[in-house]
CSV table of C-alpha atoms in Angstrom, one decimal:
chain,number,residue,atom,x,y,z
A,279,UNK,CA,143.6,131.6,190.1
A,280,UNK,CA,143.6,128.2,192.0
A,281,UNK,CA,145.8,128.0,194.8
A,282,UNK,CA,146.8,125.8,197.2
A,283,UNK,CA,145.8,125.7,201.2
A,284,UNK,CA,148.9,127.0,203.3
A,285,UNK,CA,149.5,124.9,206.7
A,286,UNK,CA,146.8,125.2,209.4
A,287,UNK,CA,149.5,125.0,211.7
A,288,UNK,CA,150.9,128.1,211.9
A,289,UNK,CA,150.7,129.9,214.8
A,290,UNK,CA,148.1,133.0,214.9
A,291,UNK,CA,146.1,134.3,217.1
A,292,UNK,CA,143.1,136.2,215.9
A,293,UNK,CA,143.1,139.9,217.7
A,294,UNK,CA,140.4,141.7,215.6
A,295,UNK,CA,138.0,141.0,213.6
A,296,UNK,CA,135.9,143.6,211.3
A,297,UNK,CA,133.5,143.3,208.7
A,298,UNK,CA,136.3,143.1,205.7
A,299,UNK,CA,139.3,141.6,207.3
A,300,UNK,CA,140.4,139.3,210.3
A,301,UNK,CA,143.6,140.5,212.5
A,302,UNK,CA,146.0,137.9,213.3
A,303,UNK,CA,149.1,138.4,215.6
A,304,UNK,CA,151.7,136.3,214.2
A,305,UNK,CA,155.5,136.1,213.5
A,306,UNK,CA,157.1,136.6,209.9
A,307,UNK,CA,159.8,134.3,208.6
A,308,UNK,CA,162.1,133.5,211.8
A,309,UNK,CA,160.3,133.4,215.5
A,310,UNK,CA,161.6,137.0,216.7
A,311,UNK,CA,160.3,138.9,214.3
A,312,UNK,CA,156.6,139.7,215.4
A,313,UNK,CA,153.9,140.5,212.6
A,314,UNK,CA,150.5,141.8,212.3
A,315,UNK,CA,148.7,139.5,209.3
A,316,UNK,CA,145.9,141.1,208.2
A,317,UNK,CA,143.6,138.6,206.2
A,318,UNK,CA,140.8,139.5,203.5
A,319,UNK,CA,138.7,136.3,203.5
A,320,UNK,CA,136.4,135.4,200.3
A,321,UNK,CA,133.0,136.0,200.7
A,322,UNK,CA,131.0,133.2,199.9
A,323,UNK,CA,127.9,135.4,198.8
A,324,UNK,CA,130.0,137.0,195.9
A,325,UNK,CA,130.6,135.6,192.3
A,326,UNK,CA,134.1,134.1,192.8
A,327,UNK,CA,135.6,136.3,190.1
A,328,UNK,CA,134.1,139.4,191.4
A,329,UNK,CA,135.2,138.2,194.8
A,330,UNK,CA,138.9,137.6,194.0
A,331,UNK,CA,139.1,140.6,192.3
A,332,UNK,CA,137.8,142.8,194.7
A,333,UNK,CA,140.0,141.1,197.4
A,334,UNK,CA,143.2,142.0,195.4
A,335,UNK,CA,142.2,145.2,194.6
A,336,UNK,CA,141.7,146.1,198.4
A,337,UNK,CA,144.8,144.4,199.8
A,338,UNK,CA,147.0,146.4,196.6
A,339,UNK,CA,145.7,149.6,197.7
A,340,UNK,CA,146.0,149.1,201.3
A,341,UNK,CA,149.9,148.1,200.9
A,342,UNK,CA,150.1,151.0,198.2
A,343,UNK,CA,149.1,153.5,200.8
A,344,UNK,CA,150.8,151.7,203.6
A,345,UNK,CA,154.5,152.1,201.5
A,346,UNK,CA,153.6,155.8,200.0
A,347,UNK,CA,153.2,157.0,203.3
A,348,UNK,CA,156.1,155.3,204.9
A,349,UNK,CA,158.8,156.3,201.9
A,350,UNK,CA,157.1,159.7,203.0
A,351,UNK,CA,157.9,159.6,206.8
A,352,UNK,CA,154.8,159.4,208.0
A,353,UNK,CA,154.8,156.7,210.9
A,354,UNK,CA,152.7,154.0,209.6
A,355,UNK,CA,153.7,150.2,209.9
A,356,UNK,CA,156.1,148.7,207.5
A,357,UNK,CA,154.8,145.9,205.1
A,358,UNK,CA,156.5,142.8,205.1
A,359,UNK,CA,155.2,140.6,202.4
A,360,UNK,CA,152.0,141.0,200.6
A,361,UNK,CA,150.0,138.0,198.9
A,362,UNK,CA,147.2,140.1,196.9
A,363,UNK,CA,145.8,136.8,195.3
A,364,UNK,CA,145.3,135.1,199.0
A,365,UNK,CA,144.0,138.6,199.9
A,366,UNK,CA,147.0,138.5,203.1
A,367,UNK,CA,148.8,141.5,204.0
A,368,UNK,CA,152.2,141.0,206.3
A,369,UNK,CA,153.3,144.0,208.4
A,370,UNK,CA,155.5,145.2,210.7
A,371,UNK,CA,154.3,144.6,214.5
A,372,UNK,CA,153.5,148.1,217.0
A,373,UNK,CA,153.8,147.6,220.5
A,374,UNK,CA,151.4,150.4,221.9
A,375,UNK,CA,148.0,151.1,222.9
A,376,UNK,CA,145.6,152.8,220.7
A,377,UNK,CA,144.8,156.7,221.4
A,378,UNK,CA,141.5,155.7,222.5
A,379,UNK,CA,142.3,153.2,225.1
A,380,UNK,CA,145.3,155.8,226.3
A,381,UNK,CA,142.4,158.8,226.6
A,382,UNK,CA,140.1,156.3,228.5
A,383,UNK,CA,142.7,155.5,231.3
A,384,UNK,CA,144.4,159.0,231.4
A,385,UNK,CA,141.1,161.2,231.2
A,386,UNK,CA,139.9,159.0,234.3
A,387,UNK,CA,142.4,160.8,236.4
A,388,UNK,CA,142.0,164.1,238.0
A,389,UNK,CA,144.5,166.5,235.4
A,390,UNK,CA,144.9,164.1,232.9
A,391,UNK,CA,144.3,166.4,230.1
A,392,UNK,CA,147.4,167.9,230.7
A,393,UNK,CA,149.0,164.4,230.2
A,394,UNK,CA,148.1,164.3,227.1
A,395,UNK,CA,148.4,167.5,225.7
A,396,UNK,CA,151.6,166.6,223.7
A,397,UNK,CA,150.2,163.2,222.5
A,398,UNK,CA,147.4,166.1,220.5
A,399,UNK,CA,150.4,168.0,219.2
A,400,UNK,CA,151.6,165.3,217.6
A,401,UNK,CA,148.3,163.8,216.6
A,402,UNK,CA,147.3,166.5,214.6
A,403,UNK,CA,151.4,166.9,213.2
A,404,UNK,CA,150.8,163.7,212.0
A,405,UNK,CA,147.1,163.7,210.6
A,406,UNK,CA,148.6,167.0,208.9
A,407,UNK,CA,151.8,165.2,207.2
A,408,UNK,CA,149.3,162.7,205.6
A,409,UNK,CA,147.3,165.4,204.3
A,410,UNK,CA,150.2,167.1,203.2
A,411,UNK,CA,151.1,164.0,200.7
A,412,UNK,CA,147.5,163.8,199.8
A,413,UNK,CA,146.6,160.6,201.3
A,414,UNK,CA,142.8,160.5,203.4
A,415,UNK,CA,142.7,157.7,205.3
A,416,UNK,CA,139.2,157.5,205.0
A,417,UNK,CA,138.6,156.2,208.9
A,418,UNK,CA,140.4,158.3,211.0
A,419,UNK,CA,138.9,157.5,214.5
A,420,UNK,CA,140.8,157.3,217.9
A,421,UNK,CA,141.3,153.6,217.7
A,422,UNK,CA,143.3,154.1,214.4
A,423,UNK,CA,145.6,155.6,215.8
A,424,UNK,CA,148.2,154.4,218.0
A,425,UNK,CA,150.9,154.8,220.7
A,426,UNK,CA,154.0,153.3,220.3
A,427,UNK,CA,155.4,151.8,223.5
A,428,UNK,CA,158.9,152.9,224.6
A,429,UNK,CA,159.2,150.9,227.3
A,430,UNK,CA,159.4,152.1,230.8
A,431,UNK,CA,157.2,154.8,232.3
A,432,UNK,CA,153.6,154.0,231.1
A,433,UNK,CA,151.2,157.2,231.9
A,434,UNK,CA,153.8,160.0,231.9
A,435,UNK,CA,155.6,159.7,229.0
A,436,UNK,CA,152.7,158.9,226.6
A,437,UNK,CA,153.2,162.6,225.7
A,438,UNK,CA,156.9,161.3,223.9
A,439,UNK,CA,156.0,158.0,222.5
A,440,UNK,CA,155.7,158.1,218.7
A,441,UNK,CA,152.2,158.2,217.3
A,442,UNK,CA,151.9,155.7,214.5
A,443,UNK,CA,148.5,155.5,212.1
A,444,UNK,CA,146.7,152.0,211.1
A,445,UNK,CA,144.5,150.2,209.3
A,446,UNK,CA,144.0,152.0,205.6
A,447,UNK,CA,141.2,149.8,204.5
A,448,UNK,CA,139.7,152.3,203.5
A,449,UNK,CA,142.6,155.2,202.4
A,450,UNK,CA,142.4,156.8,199.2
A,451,UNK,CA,145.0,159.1,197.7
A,452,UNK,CA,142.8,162.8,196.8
A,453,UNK,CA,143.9,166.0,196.3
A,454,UNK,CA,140.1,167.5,197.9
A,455,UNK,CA,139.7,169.2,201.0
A,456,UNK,CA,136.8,168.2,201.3
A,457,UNK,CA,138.2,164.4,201.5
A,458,UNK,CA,140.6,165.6,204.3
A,459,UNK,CA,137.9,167.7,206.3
A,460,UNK,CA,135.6,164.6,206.4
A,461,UNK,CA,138.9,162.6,207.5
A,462,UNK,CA,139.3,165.4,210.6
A,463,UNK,CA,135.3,165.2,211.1
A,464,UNK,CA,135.4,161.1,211.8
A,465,UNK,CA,138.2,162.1,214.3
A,466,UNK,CA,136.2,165.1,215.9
A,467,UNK,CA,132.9,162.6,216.3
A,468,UNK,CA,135.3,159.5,217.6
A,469,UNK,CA,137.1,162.4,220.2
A,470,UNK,CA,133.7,163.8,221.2
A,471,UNK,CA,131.5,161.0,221.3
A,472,UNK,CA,133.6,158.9,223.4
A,473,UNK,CA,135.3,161.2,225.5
A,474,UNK,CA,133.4,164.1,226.6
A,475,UNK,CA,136.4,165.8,228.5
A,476,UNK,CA,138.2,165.2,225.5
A,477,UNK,CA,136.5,168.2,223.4
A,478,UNK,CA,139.2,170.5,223.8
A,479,UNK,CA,142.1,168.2,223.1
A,480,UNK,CA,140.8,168.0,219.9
A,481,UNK,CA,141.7,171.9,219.8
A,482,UNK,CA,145.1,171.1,220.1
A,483,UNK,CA,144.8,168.9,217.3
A,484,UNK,CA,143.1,170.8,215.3
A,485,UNK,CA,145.7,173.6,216.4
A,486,UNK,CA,148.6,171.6,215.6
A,487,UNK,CA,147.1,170.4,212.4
A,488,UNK,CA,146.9,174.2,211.4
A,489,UNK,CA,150.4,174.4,211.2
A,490,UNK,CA,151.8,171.2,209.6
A,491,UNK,CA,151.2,172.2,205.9
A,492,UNK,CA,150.4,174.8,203.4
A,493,UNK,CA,146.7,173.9,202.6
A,494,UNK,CA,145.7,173.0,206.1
A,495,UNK,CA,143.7,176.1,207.0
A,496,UNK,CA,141.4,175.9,203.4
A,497,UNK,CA,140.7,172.2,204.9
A,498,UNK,CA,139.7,174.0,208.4
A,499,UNK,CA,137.5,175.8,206.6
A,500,UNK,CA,136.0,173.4,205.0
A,501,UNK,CA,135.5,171.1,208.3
A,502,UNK,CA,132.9,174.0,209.0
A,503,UNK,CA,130.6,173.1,206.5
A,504,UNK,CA,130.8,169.6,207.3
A,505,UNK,CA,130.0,170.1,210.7
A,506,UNK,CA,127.0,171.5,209.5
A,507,UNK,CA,125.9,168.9,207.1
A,508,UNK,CA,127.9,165.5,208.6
A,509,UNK,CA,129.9,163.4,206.9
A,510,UNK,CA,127.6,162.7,203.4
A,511,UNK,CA,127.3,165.5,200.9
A,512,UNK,CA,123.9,167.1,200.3
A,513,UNK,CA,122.3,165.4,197.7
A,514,UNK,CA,120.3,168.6,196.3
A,515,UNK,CA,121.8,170.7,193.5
B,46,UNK,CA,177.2,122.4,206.7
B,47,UNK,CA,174.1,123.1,205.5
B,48,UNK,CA,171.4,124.8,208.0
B,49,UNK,CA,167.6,123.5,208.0
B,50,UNK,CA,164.6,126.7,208.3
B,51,UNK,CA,160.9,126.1,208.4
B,52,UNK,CA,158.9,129.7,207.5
B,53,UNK,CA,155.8,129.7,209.1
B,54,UNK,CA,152.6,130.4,206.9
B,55,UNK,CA,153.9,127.8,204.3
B,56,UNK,CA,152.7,124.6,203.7
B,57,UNK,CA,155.1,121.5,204.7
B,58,UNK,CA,158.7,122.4,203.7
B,59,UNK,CA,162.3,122.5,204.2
B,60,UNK,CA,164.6,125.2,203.7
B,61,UNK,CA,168.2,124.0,203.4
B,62,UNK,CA,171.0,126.8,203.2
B,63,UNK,CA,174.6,126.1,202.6
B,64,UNK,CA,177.5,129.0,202.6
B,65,UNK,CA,180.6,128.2,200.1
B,66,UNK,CA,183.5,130.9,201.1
B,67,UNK,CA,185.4,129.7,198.2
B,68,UNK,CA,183.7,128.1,195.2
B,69,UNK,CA,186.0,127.2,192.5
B,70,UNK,CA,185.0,128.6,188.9
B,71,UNK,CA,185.3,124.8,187.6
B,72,UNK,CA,182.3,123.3,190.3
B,73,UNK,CA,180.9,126.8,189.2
B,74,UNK,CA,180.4,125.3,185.9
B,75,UNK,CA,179.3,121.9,186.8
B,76,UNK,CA,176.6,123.6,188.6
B,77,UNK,CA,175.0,125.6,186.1
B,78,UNK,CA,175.9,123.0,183.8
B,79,UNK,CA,173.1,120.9,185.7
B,80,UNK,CA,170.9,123.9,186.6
B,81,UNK,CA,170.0,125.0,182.8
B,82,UNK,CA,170.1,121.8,181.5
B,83,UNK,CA,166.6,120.9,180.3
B,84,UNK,CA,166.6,117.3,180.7
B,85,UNK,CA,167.7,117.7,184.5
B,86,UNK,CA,165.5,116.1,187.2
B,87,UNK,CA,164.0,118.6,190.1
B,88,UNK,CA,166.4,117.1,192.5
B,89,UNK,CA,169.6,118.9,190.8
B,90,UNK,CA,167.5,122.6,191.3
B,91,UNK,CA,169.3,124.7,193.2
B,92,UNK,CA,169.4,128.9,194.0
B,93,UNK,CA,172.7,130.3,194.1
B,94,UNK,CA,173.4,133.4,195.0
B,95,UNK,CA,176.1,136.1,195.3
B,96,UNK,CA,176.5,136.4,199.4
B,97,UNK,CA,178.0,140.3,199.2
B,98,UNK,CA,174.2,141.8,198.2
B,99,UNK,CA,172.4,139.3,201.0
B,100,UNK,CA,172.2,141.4,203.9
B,101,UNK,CA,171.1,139.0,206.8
B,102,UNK,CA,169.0,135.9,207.1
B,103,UNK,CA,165.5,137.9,207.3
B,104,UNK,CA,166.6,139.2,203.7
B,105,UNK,CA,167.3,135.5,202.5
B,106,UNK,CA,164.2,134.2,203.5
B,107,UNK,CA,161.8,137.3,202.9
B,108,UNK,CA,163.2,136.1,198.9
B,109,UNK,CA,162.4,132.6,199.8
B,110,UNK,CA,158.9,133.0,200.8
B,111,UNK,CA,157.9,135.3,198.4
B,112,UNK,CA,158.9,132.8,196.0
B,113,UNK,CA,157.5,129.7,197.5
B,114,UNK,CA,154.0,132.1,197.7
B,115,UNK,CA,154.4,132.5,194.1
B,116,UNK,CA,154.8,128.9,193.5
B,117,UNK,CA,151.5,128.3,195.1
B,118,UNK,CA,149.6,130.2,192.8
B,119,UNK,CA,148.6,128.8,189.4
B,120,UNK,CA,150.6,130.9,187.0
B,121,UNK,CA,152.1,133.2,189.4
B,122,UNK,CA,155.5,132.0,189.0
B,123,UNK,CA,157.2,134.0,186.3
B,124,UNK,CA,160.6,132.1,186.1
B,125,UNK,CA,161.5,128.3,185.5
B,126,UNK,CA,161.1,126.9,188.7
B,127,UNK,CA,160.8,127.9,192.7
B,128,UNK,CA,164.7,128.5,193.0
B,129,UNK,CA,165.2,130.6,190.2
B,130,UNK,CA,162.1,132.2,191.5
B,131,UNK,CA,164.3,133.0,194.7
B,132,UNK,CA,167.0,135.0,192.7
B,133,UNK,CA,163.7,137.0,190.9
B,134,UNK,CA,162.3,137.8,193.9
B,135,UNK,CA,165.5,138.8,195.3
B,136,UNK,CA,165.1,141.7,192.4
B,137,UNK,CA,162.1,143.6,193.6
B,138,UNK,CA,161.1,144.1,189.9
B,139,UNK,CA,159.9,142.7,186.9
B,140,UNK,CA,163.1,142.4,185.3
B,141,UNK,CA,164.5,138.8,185.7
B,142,UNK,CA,167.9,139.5,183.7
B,143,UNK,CA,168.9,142.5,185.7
B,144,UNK,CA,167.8,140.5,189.0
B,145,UNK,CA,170.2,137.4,188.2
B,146,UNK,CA,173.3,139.9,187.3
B,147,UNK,CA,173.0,141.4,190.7
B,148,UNK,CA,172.0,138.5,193.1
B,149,UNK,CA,173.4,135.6,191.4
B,150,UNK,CA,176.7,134.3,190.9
B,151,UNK,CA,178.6,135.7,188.6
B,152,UNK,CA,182.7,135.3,188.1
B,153,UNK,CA,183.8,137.8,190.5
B,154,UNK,CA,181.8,136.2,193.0
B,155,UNK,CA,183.6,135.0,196.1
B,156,UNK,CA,181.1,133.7,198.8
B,157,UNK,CA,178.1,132.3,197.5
B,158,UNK,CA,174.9,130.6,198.9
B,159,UNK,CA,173.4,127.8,198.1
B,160,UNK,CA,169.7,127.2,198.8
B,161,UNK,CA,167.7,123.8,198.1
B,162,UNK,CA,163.8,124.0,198.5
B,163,UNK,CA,162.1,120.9,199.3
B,164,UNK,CA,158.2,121.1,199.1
B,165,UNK,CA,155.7,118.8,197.7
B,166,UNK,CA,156.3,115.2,197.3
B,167,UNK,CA,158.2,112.5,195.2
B,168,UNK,CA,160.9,114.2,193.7
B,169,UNK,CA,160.3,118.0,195.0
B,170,UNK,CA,161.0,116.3,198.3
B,171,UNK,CA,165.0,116.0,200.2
B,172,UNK,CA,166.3,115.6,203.2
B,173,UNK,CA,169.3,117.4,204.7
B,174,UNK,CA,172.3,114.8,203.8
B,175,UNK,CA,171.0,114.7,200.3
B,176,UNK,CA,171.4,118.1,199.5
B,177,UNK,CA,175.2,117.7,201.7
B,178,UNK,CA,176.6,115.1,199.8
B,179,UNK,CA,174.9,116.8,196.2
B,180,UNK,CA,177.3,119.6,196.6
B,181,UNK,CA,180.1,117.9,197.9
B,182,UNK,CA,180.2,115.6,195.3
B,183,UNK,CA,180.5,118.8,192.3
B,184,UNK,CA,182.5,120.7,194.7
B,185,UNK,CA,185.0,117.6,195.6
B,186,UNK,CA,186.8,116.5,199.4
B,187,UNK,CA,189.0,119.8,199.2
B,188,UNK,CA,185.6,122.2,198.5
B,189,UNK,CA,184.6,124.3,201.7
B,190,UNK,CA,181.3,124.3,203.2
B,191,UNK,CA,179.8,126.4,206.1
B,192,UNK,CA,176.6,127.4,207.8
B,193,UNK,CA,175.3,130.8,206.7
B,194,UNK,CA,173.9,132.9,209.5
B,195,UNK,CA,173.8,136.7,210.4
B,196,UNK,CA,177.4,136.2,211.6
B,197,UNK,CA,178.9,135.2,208.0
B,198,UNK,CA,176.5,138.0,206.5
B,199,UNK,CA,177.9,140.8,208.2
B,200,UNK,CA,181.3,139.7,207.5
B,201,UNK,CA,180.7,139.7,203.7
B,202,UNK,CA,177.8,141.8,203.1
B,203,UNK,CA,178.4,145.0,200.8
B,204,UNK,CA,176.2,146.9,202.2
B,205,UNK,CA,176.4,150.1,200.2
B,206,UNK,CA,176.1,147.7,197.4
B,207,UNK,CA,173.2,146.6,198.2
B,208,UNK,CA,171.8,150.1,199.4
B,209,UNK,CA,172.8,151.0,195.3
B,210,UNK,CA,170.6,148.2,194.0
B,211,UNK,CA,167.7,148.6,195.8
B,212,UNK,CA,167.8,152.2,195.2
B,213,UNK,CA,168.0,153.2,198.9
B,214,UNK,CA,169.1,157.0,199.8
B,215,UNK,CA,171.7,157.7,202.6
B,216,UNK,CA,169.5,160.4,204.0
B,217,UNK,CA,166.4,158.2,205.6
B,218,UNK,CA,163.7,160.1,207.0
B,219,UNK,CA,163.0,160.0,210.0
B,220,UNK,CA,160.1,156.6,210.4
B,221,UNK,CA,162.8,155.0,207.9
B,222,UNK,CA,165.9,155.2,210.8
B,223,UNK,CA,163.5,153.3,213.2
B,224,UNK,CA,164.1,149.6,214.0
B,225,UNK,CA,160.8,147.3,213.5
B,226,UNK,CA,160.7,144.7,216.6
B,227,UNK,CA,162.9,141.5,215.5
B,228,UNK,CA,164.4,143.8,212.5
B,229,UNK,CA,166.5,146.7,211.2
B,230,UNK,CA,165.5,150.1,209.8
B,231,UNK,CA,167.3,148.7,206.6
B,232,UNK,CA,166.0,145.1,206.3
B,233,UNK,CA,162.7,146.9,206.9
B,234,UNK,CA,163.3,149.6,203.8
B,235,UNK,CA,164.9,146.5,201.8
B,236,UNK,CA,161.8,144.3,202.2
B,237,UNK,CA,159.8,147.4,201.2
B,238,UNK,CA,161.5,147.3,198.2
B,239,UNK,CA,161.2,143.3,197.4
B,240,UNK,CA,157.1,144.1,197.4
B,241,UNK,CA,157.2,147.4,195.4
B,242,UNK,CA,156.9,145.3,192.2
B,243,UNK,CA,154.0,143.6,193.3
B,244,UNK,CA,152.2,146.7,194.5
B,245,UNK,CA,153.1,148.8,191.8
């Protein structure tokens, strides 16, 4: 499909940049209405077909997930607007920090962990309501997840501020605990490799996780034997 | 009065929007007299739509940009031209019949609005005053004209009507009650909805 170049002149401003997709923070339609665009670019080194097809198939099944999970109640942002063929993805805005930046500047503090300890509960009430409607989010890491702001107090009411998940690149809708054990692995690695206080909040979440849905303790089982083996399946057999 | 929008992430355009409280079944006619007509030039396209199932601005043009995207697209544009696109896209599925019985005008339809797209050049192109004295001169001296804005869509929005057509359950859960920045928990669920058909 040809297509013609939209208007340089909009307004962006690139926040993030991975190996897939560039992060813009923009506005959607009218000026108040702030909006995250997320932008699959074409890869120069792939066959155009192969490129424009992969493009759409990725930005389809990111805003498939994205509205599943939201008509659902889990907190993830809304989408806006989607453009598969341009490879764009409009959502909705979330004022926050990520978990990750919120552990590094609490668990800095003397006591912090107790800070915290309600931001875990709902972590792992959250992680457990995506499991429960089958959805893995495939790279579920402390900077995925974020804090919405509520305005006012900054430190001491993280523990109340609603905990919204992002960025399913790479989600996939399974039914396998193993999928959703490897999904609370990537978290337990991202917790303990860049917090080493932050070991046993990830009880709590774990803890919390245990009681959000029916099949959550035959996926603790199973996080065992991934921590045994890591992430990739053995290959023998 | 007719009110000007430029949506970002478009190329160069102009968005003209025009509210007519009471629009007399006669200028009705002459209307779509000129809209379906094949031999009509672009100049005498025009959206119209019924104002009771539009529930604020965002909603308007959320419809509006979607269906300027489409037009951009070789082949993406699955009705006649970018307005009728609008009324499609208003729909949020594939069916364009169903889409036009609920968001266009019909003849119980009291407020309706007008938009005018101009993109492109040469004839795809207008300017405000065009587009003013186009409707004034179907809907004559005595016709009413008015700027629509979130004021005049509160006032004659239907909003369980339009919670009905975009299939939209009283009992949110809980993410679904929460305002976006810049938008309502309901715009938000609506313009869910307008993307559904393209994600499936």
């Amino acid at each position: 499909m040809s297509s013609i170049e939209i208007d340089p002149q909009t307004p962006k401003l690139l926040i993030k940049q991975g190996a897939e997709a560039l992060v813009y923070s923009t506005t959607y339609l009218l000026p108040h209405i702030p909006a995250l665009l997320k932008h699959r670019p074409s890869k120069l080194y792939r066959h155009p077909t192969l490129d424009a097809r992969l493009t759409k198939h990725r930005c389809l099944s990111e805003s498939r997930l994205l509205i599943r999970a939201r008509s659902l109640g889990i907190p993830v942002p809304a989408v806006y607007f989607v453009d598969e063929s341009r490879g764009e993805i409009f959502m909705e805005w979330i004022s926050g920090s990520s978990v990750r930046e919120v552990l590094d500047k609490v668990l800095a503090q003397e006591g912090g962990e107790v800070v915290v300890d309600r931001m875990m509960v709902k972590v792992g009430a959250v992680v457990g309501a995506l499991h429960a409607a089958d959805i893995v989010h495939g790279d579920l890491t402390t900077s995925n997840i974020m804090v919405r702001n509520a305005g006012g107090s900054e430190l001491a009411g993280s523990g109340e501020r609603e905990v919204v998940l992002i960025d399913f690149g790479l989600g996939a809708v399974s039914t396998q605990d193993e999928d959703k054990a490897v999904d609370l692995y990537v978290l337990e690695r991202a917790f303990t490799s860049t917090h080493p206080k932050a070991e046993n909040l990830f009880q709590d979440v774990l803890k919390s996780y245990e009681q959000s849905f029916k099949g959550a303790k035959a996926v603790l089982r199973r996080l065992q034997e991934v921590r045994t083996r890591g992430r990739k399946r053995s290959m023998i057999g | 009065m007719t009110t000007t929008y430029t949506i970002p992430h478009l190329p160069p355009h102009k968005i003209y929007i025009t509210h007519l409280p009471a629009l007399s079944s006669a200028a009705f006619k002459t209307f779509q007299r000129e809209l379906t007509s094949s031999t009509s030039p672009p100049s005498s396209e025009y959206a119209f739509l019924d104002a009771s199932v539009i529930l604020s601005t965002t909603h308007l043009l959320a419809a509006v940009f979607q269906a300027v995207r489409n037009e951009l697209v070789s082949g993406k544009r699955r009705t006649r031209n970018v307005h009728s696109e609008v009324v499609y896209c208003l729909g949020g599925n594939n069916n364009i019949k169903e889409a036009y019985k609920r968001f266009g005008v019909t003849e119980e339809t009291k407020d309706v609005i007008v938009i005018k797209i101009a993109h492109g050049s040469g004839e795809y192109w207008c300017e405000r005053e065009e587009v003013g004295e186009n409707i004034r001169r179907v809907i004559g001296e005595e016709g009413v004209m008015e700027a629509y804005g979130d004021g005049v869509a509160r006032r004659v929005v239907d909003v369980e009507k339009v919670k009905r057509y975009y299939k939209i359950k009283a009992d949110g859960s809980q993410t679904k009650g929460i305002d976006a920045l810049g938008i309502s928990a309901l715009e938000v669920e609506v313009l869910g909805k307008m993307v559904g058909r393209v994600v499936g």
